[in-house]
């Protein structure tokens, strides 16, 4: 049996029902699907910097565990939501780091034939707007090693 | 041998000791910021003070007197960090974040505004450190579990922490350092600074809301709001009521000119008692959460700044800037605000404030000019750290080294926001304060 083509669907948590409707419509039936979520390390890093910039206030011992726990809860919820919404069998993967870079390198590593990313909705949700590509989607469009499907959120 | 440096050179030929003292100060500051080999900042500061004493750059008696003069601030640190820890144990911050979520009613933008409002209130009454160090992780936990980008919310907390720290004398330990150090009246401070304080908080909140309006989701999608039950926190509502009493005591203490270090320690004891009455026993480790290291850090820095003062270094730096301002309170306010803000970004705001206080003290200024310079210092040292949210340029350099070691950091976001928001807020606040002084 020939290797099946793979579509990498990047999920960030802001996806709407409309987004999933369009994804279900547009993904070819035969393609394998991987739902990929990246935990952005920037906010947690910024949080840690608050202790670095305030001498005399040590990082409380349980903080890192609490941060990880919240991140796991969030990414579990996001992947679970995506699993239900996509309405077909899909594998799941979780990354950490800068989402835009992780998505691009994941696409290269798994040999994806297609990357699906969301584009922000306009104010009135009917027409595209300037800046409707966030910095993550923008980077993926510019650097992905394969075709990119932009789906409005 | 150890006393040779100080005693032979003394004040008359102070070139060499002044150089040694300055280098020592800068090395210690670099160590407290960079923390080489994980040496904690309090250890570097105390080691620096010990070296200064051993070299005879400052006498033991003088050092003790300098530290003792700041007893109120040291007591304040103990009381306030203890208070905030009891508040956290009582589930106060988690409850506050839930309230913010409820006020947001499914809108990411309203959630941002609610977080900013929460940050203002917590900074005002529990100090900026409580917002930056306790509220931020709680907000991060909330937002991440909602499945939305947490960066705008985390940055909102960290920026508003310092922006709202002019509101009361207790909103930032630096305020007490200046007010105590120069023997200024708390009630007068509150009257003179309040418009500037509210403007700083309001303008920063508005700027952040504007900058992040595209970065936060208009609606928090319901498909991803699958929140699991949070790990249960012991909820002791009577501590929350106690917090309201302590907040009132801070306002009253400020208006009556009471030593706020004592008010904070009494408030801490009061909350511990309330907690004990709710639990049926005293908390197993009641002093958990008190930042003891801060005492070593501030104590060490006080001694090192006393060295700089004794050797005439402070006079040369601060005195020349204030000398330029002459007899004009407005110019004194502006120049000390700019100097304090810039210095806070170089050496951190606690040592910079100590330097400014010592410089203003030694400059023999007339009453109004002295007061203007003091308030200018408070504004600069409170708001200045927001210029580079990491607090000092040295930290940025340190981050660049980390990046070379393969740790990915992105200073661009916060530098851009800090450089964009902070200078106008600093200018507006300083001018409002000057206007109030007239």
mmCIF file of C-alpha atoms in Angstrom, chain A residues 12-17 20 39-47 49-58 60 63 66-67 69-78 80-82 84-85 97-101 120-123 125 129-132 135, chain B residues 32-33 35 41 77 81 88 109 128-129 132-134 136-138 140-141 144-145 147-151 154-155 158 161-162 214-215 219 221 223-224 226 228-231 291 293-294 297 348 385-386 388-391 395 398-399 407-410 414:
data_model
loop_
_atom_site.group_PDB
_atom_site.id
_atom_site.type_symbol
_atom_site.label_atom_id
_atom_site.label_comp_id
_atom_site.label_asym_id
_atom_site.label_seq_id
_atom_site.Cartn_x
_atom_site.Cartn_y
_atom_site.Cartn_z
ATOM 1 C CA UNK A 12 -4.311 27.157 18.371
ATOM 2 C CA UNK A 13 -7.568 27.050 20.286
ATOM 3 C CA UNK A 14 -9.224 30.046 18.641
ATOM 4 C CA UNK A 15 -10.850 27.905 15.918
ATOM 5 C CA UNK A 16 -14.552 28.427 15.386
ATOM 6 C CA UNK A 17 -17.261 26.034 14.245
ATOM 7 C CA UNK A 20 -14.027 23.377 11.193
ATOM 8 C CA UNK A 39 2.409 25.384 23.428
ATOM 9 C CA UNK A 40 3.867 28.855 22.985
ATOM 10 C CA UNK A 41 6.708 29.268 25.459
ATOM 11 C CA UNK A 42 6.797 33.065 25.259
ATOM 12 C CA UNK A 43 4.192 33.861 27.940
ATOM 13 C CA UNK A 44 5.640 31.387 30.448
ATOM 14 C CA UNK A 45 9.081 32.787 29.749
ATOM 15 C CA UNK A 46 7.823 36.331 30.289
ATOM 16 C CA UNK A 47 6.320 35.160 33.550
ATOM 17 C CA UNK A 49 11.349 37.086 33.750
ATOM 18 C CA UNK A 50 9.244 38.828 36.377
ATOM 19 C CA UNK A 51 11.192 36.984 39.047
ATOM 20 C CA UNK A 52 14.500 37.684 37.322
ATOM 21 C CA UNK A 53 13.829 41.420 37.259
ATOM 22 C CA UNK A 54 12.774 41.635 40.889
ATOM 23 C CA UNK A 55 15.837 40.781 42.962
ATOM 24 C CA UNK A 56 15.050 39.332 46.373
ATOM 25 C CA UNK A 57 11.891 37.576 45.222
ATOM 26 C CA UNK A 58 12.836 33.958 44.541
ATOM 27 C CA UNK A 60 8.325 29.863 44.432
ATOM 28 C CA UNK A 63 5.438 27.537 40.218
ATOM 29 C CA UNK A 66 1.600 24.806 38.216
ATOM 30 C CA UNK A 67 2.530 26.431 34.912
ATOM 31 C CA UNK A 69 -0.218 21.757 34.677
ATOM 32 C CA UNK A 70 -2.173 24.717 33.297
ATOM 33 C CA UNK A 71 -0.477 24.299 29.911
ATOM 34 C CA UNK A 72 -1.356 20.607 29.813
ATOM 35 C CA UNK A 73 -4.942 21.368 30.743
ATOM 36 C CA UNK A 74 -5.116 23.948 27.953
ATOM 37 C CA UNK A 75 -3.488 21.823 25.264
ATOM 38 C CA UNK A 76 -5.580 18.763 26.227
ATOM 39 C CA UNK A 77 -8.720 20.866 25.881
ATOM 40 C CA UNK A 78 -7.611 22.307 22.566
ATOM 41 C CA UNK A 80 -9.899 17.337 22.445
ATOM 42 C CA UNK A 81 -11.965 20.138 20.927
ATOM 43 C CA UNK A 82 -10.225 19.702 17.569
ATOM 44 C CA UNK A 84 -14.400 16.283 18.101
ATOM 45 C CA UNK A 85 -14.716 19.119 15.600
ATOM 46 C CA UNK A 97 8.369 26.544 21.483
ATOM 47 C CA UNK A 98 7.595 29.232 18.937
ATOM 48 C CA UNK A 99 4.436 28.035 17.212
ATOM 49 C CA UNK A 100 5.359 29.351 13.748
ATOM 50 C CA UNK A 101 8.750 27.635 13.727
ATOM 51 C CA UNK A 120 -8.248 35.868 11.640
ATOM 52 C CA UNK A 121 -11.800 36.909 10.875
ATOM 53 C CA UNK A 122 -12.549 40.500 9.969
ATOM 54 C CA UNK A 123 -14.460 42.753 12.338
ATOM 55 C CA UNK A 125 -16.783 38.356 9.911
ATOM 56 C CA UNK A 129 -9.269 42.533 6.191
ATOM 57 C CA UNK A 130 -5.724 43.784 6.288
ATOM 58 C CA UNK A 131 -3.733 41.952 8.984
ATOM 59 C CA UNK A 132 -6.041 38.973 8.849
ATOM 60 C CA UNK A 135 2.285 36.430 12.696
ATOM 61 C CA UNK B 32 22.594 40.488 41.215
ATOM 62 C CA UNK B 33 21.178 40.825 37.724
ATOM 63 C CA UNK B 35 23.282 35.645 38.835
ATOM 64 C CA UNK B 41 21.172 38.176 44.446
ATOM 65 C CA UNK B 77 8.819 43.946 52.702
ATOM 66 C CA UNK B 81 5.147 39.634 51.043
ATOM 67 C CA UNK B 88 -2.781 33.586 47.776
ATOM 68 C CA UNK B 109 -11.061 42.062 24.792
ATOM 69 C CA UNK B 128 3.358 45.920 42.327
ATOM 70 C CA UNK B 129 5.225 42.751 43.253
ATOM 71 C CA UNK B 132 3.728 40.796 38.777
ATOM 72 C CA UNK B 133 4.641 37.701 40.775
ATOM 73 C CA UNK B 134 1.337 36.258 42.019
ATOM 74 C CA UNK B 136 0.508 36.951 36.539
ATOM 75 C CA UNK B 137 0.860 33.166 37.007
ATOM 76 C CA UNK B 138 -2.801 32.930 38.025
ATOM 77 C CA UNK B 140 -1.593 32.758 32.792
ATOM 78 C CA UNK B 141 -3.187 29.581 34.172
ATOM 79 C CA UNK B 144 -3.992 29.095 28.871
ATOM 80 C CA UNK B 145 -6.751 26.793 30.037
ATOM 81 C CA UNK B 147 -7.095 27.923 24.968
ATOM 82 C CA UNK B 148 -6.223 31.452 23.870
ATOM 83 C CA UNK B 149 -2.884 33.175 23.318
ATOM 84 C CA UNK B 150 -1.700 34.120 26.805
ATOM 85 C CA UNK B 151 1.029 36.606 25.874
ATOM 86 C CA UNK B 154 0.731 38.145 30.761
ATOM 87 C CA UNK B 155 2.254 41.338 29.367
ATOM 88 C CA UNK B 158 3.516 42.831 34.077
ATOM 89 C CA UNK B 161 1.997 46.198 37.918
ATOM 90 C CA UNK B 162 4.509 49.036 37.730
ATOM 91 C CA UNK B 214 -5.891 42.483 17.364
ATOM 92 C CA UNK B 215 -3.897 39.991 19.378
ATOM 93 C CA UNK B 219 -14.810 35.881 21.157
ATOM 94 C CA UNK B 221 -14.503 30.130 21.136
ATOM 95 C CA UNK B 223 -15.446 24.673 21.375
ATOM 96 C CA UNK B 224 -12.196 25.157 23.231
ATOM 97 C CA UNK B 226 -13.517 22.839 27.823
ATOM 98 C CA UNK B 228 -11.347 21.081 33.636
ATOM 99 C CA UNK B 229 -11.827 21.665 37.326
ATOM 100 C CA UNK B 230 -8.877 23.583 38.737
ATOM 101 C CA UNK B 231 -6.852 21.987 41.477
ATOM 102 C CA UNK B 291 10.605 37.055 50.753
ATOM 103 C CA UNK B 293 16.109 37.269 50.561
ATOM 104 C CA UNK B 294 14.892 40.786 49.811
ATOM 105 C CA UNK B 297 19.472 42.320 48.908
ATOM 106 C CA UNK B 348 17.468 48.080 38.851
ATOM 107 C CA UNK B 385 11.347 49.705 34.760
ATOM 108 C CA UNK B 386 8.551 49.372 32.207
ATOM 109 C CA UNK B 388 12.446 47.446 29.154
ATOM 110 C CA UNK B 389 10.080 45.117 30.948
ATOM 111 C CA UNK B 390 13.022 42.988 31.977
ATOM 112 C CA UNK B 391 13.979 45.872 34.255
ATOM 113 C CA UNK B 395 19.349 41.856 31.694
ATOM 114 C CA UNK B 398 22.224 38.586 29.631
ATOM 115 C CA UNK B 399 19.314 37.337 27.549
ATOM 116 C CA UNK B 407 17.759 29.304 24.525
ATOM 117 C CA UNK B 408 15.246 31.050 22.351
ATOM 118 C CA UNK B 409 14.194 34.458 23.638
ATOM 119 C CA UNK B 410 12.177 37.166 22.008
ATOM 120 C CA UNK B 414 8.289 43.741 25.211
#
